[in-house]
XYZ file of C-alpha atoms in Angstrom:
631
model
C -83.926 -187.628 49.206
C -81.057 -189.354 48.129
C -78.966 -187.929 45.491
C -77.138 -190.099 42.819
C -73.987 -188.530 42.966
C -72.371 -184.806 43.131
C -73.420 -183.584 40.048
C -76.719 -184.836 41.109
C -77.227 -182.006 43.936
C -74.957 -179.530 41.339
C -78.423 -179.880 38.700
C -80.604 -179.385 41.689
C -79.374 -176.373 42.863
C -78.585 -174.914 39.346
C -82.437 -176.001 38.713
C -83.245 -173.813 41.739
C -81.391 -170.790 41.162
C -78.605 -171.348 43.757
C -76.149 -171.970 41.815
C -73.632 -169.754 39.836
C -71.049 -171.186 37.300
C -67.906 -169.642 36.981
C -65.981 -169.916 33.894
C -63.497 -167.085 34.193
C -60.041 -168.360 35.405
C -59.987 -168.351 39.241
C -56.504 -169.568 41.147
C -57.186 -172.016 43.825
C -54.460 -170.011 45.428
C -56.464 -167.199 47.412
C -58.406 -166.118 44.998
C -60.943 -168.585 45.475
C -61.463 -167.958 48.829
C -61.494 -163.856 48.216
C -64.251 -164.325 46.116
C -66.282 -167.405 48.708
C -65.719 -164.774 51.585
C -67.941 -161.713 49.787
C -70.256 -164.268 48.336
C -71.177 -166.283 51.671
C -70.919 -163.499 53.720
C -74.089 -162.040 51.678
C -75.947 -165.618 51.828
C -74.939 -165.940 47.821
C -74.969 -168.927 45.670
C -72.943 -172.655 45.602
C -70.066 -171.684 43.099
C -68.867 -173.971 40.493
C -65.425 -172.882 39.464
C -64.841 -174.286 35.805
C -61.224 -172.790 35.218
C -59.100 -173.697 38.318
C -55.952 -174.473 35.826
C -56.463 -177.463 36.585
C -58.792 -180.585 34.836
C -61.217 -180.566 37.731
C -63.717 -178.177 38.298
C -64.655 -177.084 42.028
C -67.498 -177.026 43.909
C -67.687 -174.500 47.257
C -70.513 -172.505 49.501
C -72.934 -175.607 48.466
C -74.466 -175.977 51.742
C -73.997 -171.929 52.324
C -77.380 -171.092 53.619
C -79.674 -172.846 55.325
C -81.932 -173.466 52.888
C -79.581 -175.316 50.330
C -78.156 -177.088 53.965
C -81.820 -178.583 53.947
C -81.596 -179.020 50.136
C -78.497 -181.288 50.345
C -80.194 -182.685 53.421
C -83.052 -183.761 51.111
C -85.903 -181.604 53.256
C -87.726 -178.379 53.045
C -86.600 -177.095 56.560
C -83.882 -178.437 58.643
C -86.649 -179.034 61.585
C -88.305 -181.506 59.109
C -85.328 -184.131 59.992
C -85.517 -183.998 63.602
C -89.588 -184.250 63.376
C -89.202 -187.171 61.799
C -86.446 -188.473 64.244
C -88.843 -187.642 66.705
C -91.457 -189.972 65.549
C -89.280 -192.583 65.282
C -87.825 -192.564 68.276
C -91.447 -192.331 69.975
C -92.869 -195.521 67.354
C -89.412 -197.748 68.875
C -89.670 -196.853 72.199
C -93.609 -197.105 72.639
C -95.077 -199.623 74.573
C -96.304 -202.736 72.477
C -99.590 -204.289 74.044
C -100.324 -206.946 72.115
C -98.398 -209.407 68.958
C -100.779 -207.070 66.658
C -98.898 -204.091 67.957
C -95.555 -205.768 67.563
C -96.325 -207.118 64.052
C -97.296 -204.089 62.937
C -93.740 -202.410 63.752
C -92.334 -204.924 61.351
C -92.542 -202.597 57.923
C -90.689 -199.719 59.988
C -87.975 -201.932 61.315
C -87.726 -203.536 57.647
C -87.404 -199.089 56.329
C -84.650 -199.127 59.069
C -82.738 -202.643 57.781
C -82.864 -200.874 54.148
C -80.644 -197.656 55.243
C -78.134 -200.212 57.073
C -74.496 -199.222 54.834
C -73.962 -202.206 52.417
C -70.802 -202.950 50.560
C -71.454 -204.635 47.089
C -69.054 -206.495 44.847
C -67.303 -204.891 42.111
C -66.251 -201.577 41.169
C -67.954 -198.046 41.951
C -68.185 -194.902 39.838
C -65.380 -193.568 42.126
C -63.135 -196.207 40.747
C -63.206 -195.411 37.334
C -60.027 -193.638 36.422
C -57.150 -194.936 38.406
C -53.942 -192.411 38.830
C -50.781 -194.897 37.258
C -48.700 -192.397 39.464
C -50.938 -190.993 42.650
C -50.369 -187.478 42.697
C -52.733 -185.553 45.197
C -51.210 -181.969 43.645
C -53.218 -182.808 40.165
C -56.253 -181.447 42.201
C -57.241 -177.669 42.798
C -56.505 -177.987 46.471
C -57.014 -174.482 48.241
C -54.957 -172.521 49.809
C -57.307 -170.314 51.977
C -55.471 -167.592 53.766
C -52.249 -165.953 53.034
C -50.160 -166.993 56.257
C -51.801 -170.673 55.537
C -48.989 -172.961 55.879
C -49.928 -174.537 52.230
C -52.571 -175.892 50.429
C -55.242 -178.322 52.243
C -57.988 -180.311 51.623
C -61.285 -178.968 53.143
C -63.493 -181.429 52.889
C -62.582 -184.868 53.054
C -64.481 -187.658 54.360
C -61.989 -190.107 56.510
C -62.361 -193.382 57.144
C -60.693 -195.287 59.601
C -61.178 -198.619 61.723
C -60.872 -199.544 65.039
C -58.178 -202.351 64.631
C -59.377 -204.384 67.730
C -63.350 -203.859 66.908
C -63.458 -203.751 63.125
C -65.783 -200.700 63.802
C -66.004 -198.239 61.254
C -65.459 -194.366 61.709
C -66.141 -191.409 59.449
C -64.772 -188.078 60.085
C -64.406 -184.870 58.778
C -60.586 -183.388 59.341
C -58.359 -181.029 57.151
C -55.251 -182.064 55.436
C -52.386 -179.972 54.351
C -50.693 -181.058 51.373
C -46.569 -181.910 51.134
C -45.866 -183.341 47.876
C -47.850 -185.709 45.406
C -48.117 -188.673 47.649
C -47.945 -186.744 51.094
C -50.151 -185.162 53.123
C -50.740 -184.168 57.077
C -53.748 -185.984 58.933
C -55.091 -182.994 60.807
C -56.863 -185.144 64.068
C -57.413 -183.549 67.929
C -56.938 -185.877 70.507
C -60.364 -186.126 71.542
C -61.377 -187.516 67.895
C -62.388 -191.124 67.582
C -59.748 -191.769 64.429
C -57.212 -190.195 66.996
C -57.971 -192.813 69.298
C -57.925 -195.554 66.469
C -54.734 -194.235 65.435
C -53.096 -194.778 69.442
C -54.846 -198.478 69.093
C -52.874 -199.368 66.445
C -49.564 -197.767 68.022
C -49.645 -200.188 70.301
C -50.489 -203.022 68.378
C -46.907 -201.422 66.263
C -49.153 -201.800 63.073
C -49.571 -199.154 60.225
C -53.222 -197.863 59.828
C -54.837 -197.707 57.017
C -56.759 -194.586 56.260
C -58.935 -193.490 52.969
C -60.521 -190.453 51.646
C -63.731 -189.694 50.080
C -64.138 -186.515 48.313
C -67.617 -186.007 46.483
C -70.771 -187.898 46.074
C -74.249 -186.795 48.278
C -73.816 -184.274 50.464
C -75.364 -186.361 53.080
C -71.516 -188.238 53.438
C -70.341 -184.980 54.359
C -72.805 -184.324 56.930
C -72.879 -187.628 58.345
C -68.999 -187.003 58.806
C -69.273 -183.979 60.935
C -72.150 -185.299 63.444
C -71.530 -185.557 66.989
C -72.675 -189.399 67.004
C -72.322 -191.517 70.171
C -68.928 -194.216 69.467
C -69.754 -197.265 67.434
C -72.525 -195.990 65.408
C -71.625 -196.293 61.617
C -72.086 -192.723 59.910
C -73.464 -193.913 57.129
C -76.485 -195.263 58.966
C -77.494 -191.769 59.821
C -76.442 -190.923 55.850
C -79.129 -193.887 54.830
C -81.601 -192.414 57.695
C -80.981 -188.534 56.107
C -81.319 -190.128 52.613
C -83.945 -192.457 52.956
C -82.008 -194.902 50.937
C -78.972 -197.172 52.044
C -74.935 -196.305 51.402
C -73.344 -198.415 48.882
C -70.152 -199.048 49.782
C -67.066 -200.474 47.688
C -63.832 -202.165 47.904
C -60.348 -200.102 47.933
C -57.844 -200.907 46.062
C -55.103 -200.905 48.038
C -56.205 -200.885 51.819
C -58.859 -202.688 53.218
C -61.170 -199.786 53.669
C -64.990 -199.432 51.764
C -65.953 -195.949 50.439
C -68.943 -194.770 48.843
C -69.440 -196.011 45.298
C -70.465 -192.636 44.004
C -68.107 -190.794 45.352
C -65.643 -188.528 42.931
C -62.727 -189.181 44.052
C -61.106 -191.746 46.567
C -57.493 -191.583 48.113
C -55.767 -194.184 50.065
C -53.122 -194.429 52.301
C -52.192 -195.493 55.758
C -50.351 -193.720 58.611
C -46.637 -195.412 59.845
C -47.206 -195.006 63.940
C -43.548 -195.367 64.612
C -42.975 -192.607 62.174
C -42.120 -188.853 63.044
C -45.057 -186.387 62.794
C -45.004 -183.423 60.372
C -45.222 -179.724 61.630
C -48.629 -179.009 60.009
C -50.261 -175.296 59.468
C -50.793 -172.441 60.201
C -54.626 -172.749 59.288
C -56.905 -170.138 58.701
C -59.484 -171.996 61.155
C -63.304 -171.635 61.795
C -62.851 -169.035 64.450
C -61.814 -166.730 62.467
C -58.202 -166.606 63.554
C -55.372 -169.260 62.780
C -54.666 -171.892 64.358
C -51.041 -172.352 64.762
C -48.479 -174.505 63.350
C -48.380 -177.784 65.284
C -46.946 -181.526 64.558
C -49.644 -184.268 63.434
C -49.063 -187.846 61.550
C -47.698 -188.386 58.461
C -50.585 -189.596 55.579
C -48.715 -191.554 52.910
C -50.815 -191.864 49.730
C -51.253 -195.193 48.086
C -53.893 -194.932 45.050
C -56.000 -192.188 43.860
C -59.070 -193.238 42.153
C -61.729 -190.845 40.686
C -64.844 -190.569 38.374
C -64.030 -189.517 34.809
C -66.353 -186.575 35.705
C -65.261 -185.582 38.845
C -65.672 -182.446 41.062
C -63.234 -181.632 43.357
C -65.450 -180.321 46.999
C -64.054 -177.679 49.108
C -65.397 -175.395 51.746
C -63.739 -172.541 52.849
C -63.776 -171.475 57.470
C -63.187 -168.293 58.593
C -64.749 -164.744 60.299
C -68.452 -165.690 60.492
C -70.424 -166.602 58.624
C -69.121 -169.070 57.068
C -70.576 -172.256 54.906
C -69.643 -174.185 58.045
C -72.153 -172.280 59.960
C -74.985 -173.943 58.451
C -73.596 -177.162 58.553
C -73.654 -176.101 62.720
C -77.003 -175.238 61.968
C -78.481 -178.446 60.973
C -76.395 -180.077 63.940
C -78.524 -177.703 66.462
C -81.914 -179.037 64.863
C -81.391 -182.789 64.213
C -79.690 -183.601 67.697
C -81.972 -181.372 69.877
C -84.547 -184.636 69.775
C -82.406 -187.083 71.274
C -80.518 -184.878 74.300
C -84.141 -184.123 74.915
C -85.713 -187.812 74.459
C -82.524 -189.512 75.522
C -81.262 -186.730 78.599
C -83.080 -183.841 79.511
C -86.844 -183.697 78.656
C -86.977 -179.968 79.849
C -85.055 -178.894 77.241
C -87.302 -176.765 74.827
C -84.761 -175.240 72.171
C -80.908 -174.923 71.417
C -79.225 -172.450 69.540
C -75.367 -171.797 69.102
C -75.012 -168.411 67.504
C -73.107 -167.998 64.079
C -70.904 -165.774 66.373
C -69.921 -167.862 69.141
C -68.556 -170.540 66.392
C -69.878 -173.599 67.470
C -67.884 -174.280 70.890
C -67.864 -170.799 72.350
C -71.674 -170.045 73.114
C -74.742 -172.164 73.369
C -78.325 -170.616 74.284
C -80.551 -173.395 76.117
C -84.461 -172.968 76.522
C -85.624 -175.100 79.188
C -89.150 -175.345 80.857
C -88.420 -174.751 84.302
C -90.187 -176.918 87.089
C -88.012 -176.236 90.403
C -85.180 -174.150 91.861
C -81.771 -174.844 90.375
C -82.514 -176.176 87.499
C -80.747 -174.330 85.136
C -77.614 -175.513 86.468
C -78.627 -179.035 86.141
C -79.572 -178.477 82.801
C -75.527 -176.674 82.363
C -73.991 -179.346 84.307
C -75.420 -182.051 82.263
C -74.708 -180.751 78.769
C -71.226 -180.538 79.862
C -70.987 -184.162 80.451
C -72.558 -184.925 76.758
C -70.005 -185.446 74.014
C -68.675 -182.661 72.529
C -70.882 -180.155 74.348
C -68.068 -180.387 76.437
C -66.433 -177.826 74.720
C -68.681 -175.466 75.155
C -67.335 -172.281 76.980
C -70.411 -169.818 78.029
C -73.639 -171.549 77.751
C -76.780 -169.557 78.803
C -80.157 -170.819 79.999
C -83.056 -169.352 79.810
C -86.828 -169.753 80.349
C -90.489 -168.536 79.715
C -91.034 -167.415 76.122
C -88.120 -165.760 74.858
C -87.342 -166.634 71.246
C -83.741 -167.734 71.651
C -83.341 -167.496 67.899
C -84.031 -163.162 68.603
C -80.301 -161.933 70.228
C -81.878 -158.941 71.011
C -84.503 -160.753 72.871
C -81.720 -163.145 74.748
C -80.001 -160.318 75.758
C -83.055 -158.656 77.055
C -84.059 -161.405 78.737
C -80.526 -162.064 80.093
C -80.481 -158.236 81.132
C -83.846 -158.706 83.007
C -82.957 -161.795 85.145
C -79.404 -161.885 86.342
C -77.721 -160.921 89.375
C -74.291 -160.601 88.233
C -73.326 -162.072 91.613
C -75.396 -164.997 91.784
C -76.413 -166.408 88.256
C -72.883 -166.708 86.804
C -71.504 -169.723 87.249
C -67.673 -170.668 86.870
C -65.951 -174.114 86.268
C -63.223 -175.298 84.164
C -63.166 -178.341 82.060
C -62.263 -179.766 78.714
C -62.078 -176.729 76.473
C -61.790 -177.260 72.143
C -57.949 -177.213 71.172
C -58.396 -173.976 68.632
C -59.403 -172.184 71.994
C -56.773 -169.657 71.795
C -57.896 -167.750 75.102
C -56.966 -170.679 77.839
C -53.860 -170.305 79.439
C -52.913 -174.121 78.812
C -54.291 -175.856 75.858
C -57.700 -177.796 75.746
C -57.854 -176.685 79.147
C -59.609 -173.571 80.893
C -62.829 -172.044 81.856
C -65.973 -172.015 81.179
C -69.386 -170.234 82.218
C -72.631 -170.731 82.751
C -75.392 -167.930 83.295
C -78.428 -168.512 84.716
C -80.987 -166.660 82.826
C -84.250 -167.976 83.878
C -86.743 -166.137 85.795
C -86.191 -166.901 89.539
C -88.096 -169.016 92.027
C -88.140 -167.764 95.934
C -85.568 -170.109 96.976
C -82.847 -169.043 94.309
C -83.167 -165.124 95.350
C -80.444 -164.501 97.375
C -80.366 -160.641 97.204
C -82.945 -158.050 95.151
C -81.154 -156.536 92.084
C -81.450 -152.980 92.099
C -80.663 -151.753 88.746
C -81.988 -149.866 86.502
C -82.432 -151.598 83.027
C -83.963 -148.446 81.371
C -81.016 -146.259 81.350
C -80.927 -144.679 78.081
C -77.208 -143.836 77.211
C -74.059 -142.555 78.486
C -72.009 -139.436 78.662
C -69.519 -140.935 76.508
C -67.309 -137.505 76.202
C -66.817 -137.076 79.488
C -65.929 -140.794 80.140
C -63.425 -140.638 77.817
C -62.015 -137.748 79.326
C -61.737 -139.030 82.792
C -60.028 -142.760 81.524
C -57.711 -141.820 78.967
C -57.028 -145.124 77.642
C -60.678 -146.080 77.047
C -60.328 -145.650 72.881
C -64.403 -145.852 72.092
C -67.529 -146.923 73.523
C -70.700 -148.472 72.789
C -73.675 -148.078 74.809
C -76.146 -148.648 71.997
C -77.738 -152.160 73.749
C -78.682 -149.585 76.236
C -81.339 -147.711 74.538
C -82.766 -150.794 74.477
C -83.114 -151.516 77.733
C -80.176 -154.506 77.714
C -77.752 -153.464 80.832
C -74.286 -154.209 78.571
C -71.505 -151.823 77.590
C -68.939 -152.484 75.050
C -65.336 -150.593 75.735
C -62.363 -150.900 73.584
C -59.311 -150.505 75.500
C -55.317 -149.266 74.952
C -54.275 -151.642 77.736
C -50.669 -150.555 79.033
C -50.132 -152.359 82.467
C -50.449 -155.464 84.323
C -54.275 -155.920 85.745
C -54.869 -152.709 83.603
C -58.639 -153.981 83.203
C -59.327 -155.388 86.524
C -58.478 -152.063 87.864
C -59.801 -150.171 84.943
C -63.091 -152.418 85.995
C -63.271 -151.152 89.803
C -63.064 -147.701 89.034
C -65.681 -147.432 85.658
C -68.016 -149.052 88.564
C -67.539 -146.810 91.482
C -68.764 -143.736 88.845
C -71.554 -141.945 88.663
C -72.163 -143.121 85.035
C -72.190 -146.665 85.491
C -74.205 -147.079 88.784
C -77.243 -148.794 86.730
C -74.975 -150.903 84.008
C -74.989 -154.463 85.193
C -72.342 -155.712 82.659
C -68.872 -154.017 80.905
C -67.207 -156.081 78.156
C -63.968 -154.364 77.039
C -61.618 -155.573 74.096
C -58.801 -154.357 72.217
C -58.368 -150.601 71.224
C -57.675 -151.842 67.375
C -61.454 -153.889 67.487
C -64.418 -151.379 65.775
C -67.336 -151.774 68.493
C -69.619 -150.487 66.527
C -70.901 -153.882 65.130
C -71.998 -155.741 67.620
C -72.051 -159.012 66.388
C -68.217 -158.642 65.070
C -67.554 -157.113 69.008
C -69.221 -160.581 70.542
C -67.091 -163.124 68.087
C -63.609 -161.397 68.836
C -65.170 -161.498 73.138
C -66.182 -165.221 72.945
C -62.883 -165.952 71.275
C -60.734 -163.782 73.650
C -61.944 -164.695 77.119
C -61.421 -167.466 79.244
C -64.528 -166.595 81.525
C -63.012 -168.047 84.720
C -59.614 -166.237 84.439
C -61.252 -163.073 83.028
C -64.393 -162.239 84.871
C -64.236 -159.089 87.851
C -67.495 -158.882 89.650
C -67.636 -155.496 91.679
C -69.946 -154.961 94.669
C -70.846 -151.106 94.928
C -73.813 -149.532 96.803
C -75.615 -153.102 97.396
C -75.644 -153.811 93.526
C -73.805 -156.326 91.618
C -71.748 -155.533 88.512
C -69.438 -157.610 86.527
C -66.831 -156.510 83.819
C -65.159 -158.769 81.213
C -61.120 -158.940 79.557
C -61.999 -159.644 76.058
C -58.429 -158.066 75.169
C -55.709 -159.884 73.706
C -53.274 -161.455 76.216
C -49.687 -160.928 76.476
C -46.687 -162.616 78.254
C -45.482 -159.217 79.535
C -48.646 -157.438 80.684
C -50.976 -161.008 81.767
C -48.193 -163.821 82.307
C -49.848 -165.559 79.133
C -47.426 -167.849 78.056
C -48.771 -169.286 74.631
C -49.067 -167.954 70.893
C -51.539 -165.582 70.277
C -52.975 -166.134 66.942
C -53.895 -163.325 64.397
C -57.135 -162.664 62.418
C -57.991 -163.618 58.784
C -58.228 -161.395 56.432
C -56.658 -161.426 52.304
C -54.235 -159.723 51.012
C -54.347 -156.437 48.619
C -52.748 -158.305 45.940
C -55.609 -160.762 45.935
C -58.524 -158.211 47.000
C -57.339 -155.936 43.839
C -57.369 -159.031 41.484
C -60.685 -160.028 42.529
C -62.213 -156.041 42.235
C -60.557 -156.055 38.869
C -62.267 -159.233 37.292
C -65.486 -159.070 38.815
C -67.787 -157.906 36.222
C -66.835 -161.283 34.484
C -67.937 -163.706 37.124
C -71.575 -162.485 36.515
C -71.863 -162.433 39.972
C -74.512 -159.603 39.509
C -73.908 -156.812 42.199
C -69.956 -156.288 42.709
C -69.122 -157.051 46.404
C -66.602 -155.512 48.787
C -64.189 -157.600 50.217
C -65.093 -158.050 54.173
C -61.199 -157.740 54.303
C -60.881 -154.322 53.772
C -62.946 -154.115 56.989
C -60.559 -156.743 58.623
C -57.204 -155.787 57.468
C -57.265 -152.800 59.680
C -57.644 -154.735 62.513
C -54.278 -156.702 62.268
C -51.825 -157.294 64.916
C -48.407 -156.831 64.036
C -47.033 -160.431 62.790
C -48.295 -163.332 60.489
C -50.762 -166.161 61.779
C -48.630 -165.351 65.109
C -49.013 -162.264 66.664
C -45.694 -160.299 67.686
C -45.392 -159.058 70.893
């Protein structure tokens, strides 16, 4: 379904029921994203803020559960799309006996020529108010979390080109704002418009670059996908849509943008200029990322619709609207690494909690020995599953979409000594845990149930122990703080330990002894973290772990009476007690001033049911310092 414009998808989810509009006075300026953060954490409504202070209202949590992420994706369930990828792919790729065969592909291939992008003369809706005097600040642009290091745009669509190719690419980076006509351009290295920008570096040419904020949700999408280099975005927004792009003219660069989009900035980027020390960021893991230097974006026109919504989107401690936009990646692009790569591939699934890069579940159907690793090896190698840091694959019939039943599974199969794998590799740049940036390791597990020839030695443990004598612990390792053996009673061989760590190789050593006890003779796997972390939710216990470790550097396997264990640092590390030399970033939470505001006025955003701010949970969990942690 293709939708005509923003306030298109706006009627269809206020039509639906998702959608709440919000006409008490909200500042852009945290309180915005106090009130997003209770909302989206509960799977709540879009929210339409209609009295920023400013003359644009502003659209956030849109695509915050996965049904209005299917909604804006114009289907009734996200697997739709890639069921429909699938049958194209399997219709191109057939073999064609005959010219009846071949004529008969020729509707299908004309549907294909009709989503191709297509730029069309004259103005579009997005061009019908044109700033005299640009001025970026005249929009509600957020500023998320109080040690942000301003206000930044959330969800803008860039477009650059390839100055050698003419190729087109559309991404999806954050940009702080400096002043009306000034902004950072927030790109990693490994990002195609990072690589334009080096291209034209050398060529000692500025680049121009323009914005899109607004029109179907599809352009937003498109912009995050993990497409292979030199296909156009907006062919997969025409394929999503079912209907081609129209693209227009800019006025001052020679860029094309979406006709219906809401608002349009352009600008290029000066190569030979200094960079600007952008952030702190309250990022998608759930901690900042820190201040760093990135190019300068110099603003050159703003154009906008006279109606125009300003988009946002706000990251943070899962979940998050983002995580649904993860979501739909997992469904559509399962087809092709399994028509294009690995056919044994049965299912993906990166958990909300691993936030996107940190943990990916694989479900393969397994035909000979080692082929789990293949499977590991190979998704390293594929774009930016590179990133990934712990990827686990399993077998049989576990529903990898069931945690409990992963770690079950996981619990059942796994020799600690033989079915964790280590590497190192490419590793995303908001990976706080490596000891040198975009750089550290990573780990696979072999979960699947074994053949004869991958059984090196029996496991011998005991995956029915029921608990733990916690007290008594506790009262032999004084600077164990709490404990969680709940995934025990279950039958899943994994204990969670929070930790006052005091001295250098505290855990490793900490690790050897827990496993030479009596108590922990049948526990296959210990993951400890930070004395100031609650344990007692799980799912909060495995985000702050997946963000915390570098597997490689972290890991302690211990050998005791023929059985393998392994124990995990999930702690915070420190220049004085781990040689860590880097930053260590805090965790996001709001501040009083803005949790009280938000308590106080409540009752008059007819949200229904009043909502306690996940902050007062996180606040307590602070390290000393702002979006850098003191030592």
């Amino acid at each position: 379904m293709a939708y005509k414009n923003l306030r298109h998808f706006i009627k269809t989810l206020e039509e639906a029921g998702e959608l709440v509009r919000i006409k008490t006075y909200v500042n852009p300026h945290l309180e915005i994203t106090e009130i997003t953060d209770r909302v989206s954490k509960h799977y709540g409504p879009a929210l339409l803020f209609e009295n920023t202070g400013y003359d644009f209202p502003l659209l956030i949590n849109a695509m915050g559960t996965e049904k209005r992420m299917a909604m804006a994706l114009g289907v009734n369930n996200l697997d739709d799309i890639s069921l429909q990828m699938e049958a194209l792919f399997k219709s191109l790729t057939s073999p064609k006996n005959n010219f009846i065969d071949k004529l008969k592909m020729l509707p299908q291939l004309s549907e294909i020529a009709s989503w191709m992008p297509k730029v069309i003369s004259g103005k579009g809706e997005c061009q019908e108010v044109v700033m005299t005097n640009p001025d970026i600040t005249k929009f509600p642009v957020l500023k998320c979390w109080p040690e942000d290091g301003g206000p930044f745009l959330t969800l803008p669509i860039i477009h650059t080109k390839d100055p050698i190719t003419g190729i087109r690419n559309v991404g999806l980076y954050r940009m702080q704002v400096f002043g009306p006509t000034l902004t950072a351009m927030h790109w990693h290295r490994h990002k195609v418009s990072a690589r334009h920008f080096n291209e034209y570096k050398k060529l000692g040419k500025k680049m121009p670059v323009v914005v899109a904020l607004g029109g179907d949700p599809a352009y937003v999408y498109s912009a995050t996908a993990p497409l292979p280099d030199g296909v156009d975005e907006y062919l997969l927004a025409g394929f999503l849509r079912k209907k081609r792009v129209d693209l227009v003219q800019c006025l001052t660069q020679d860029a094309q943008v979406p006709a219906d989009a809401d608002i349009i900035i352009e600008g290029y980027i000066d190569p030979e200029e200094n960079f600007i020390l952008e952030g702190p960021f309250g990022d998608h893991t759930g901690y900042y990322s820190l201040a760093d230097f990135y190019p300068k974006f110099h603003i050159t026109a703003i154009t906008h619709r006279k109606d125009a919504i300003y988009p946002a989107t706000i990251v943070g401690i899962p979940p998050q609207e983002d995580a649904w936009i993860g979501k739909a990646t997992e469904r559509i692009f399962l087809v092709p690494i399994k028509m294009t790569m690995l056919p044994e591939i049965v299912d993906l699934e990166m958990p909300v909690v691993g936030v996107f890069h940190n943990l990916v579940i694989v479900k393969i159907k397994k035909e000979y020995p080692g082929q789990a690793i293949k499977v590991m090896n190979s998704l390293w190698g594929a774009g930016q599953m590179m990133f990934t840091k712990m990827m686990i694959v399993v077998d049989g019939d576990v529903n990898i979409h069931d945690m409990q039943e992963v770690a079950k599974y996981i619990s059942d199969n796994v020799n600690p000594s033989t079915d964790f794998i280590f590497t190192r590799g490419p590793m995303d740049v908001l990976d706080h845990s490596c000891s040198t940036m975009s750089f550290g390791g990573k780990m696979g597990i072999d979960a699947t149930k074994k053949l004869p020839e991958e059984i090196i030695n029996t496991i011998s443990s005991n995956n029915q122990i029921s608990s733990l004598n916690i007290n008594e612990i506790k009262a032999m390792f004084s600077e164990i703080s709490e404990m969680n053996n709940s995934l025990l009673i279950q039958g899943i061989s994994v204990v969670f330990i929070s930790v006052k760590k005091s001295r250098k190789n505290h855990i490793k050593e900490l690790n050897q002894l827990l496993f030479k006890t009596k108590h922990f003779t049948d526990v296959k796997m210990i993951i400890y973290l930070d004395d100031t972390i609650a344990i007692d939710d799980i799912a909060d216990a495995v985000w702050r772990f997946s963000n915390n470790v570098d597997p490689l550097r972290d890991h302690f396997i211990v050998e005791e009476n023929n059985i393998s264990h392994i124990g995990f640092d999930g702690t915070r590390k420190t220049k004085e007690l781990d040689g860590f030399e880097r930053d260590w970033p805090n965790i996001l939470a709001s501040d009083e001033t803005t949790i009280n505001r938000i308590d106080a006025i409540w009752n008059e955003l007819e949200l229904g049911k009043f909502i306690p701010s996940p902050s007062n949970k996180y606040r307590k969990q602070l390290y000393k310092g702002g979006a850098v942690v003191e030592e």
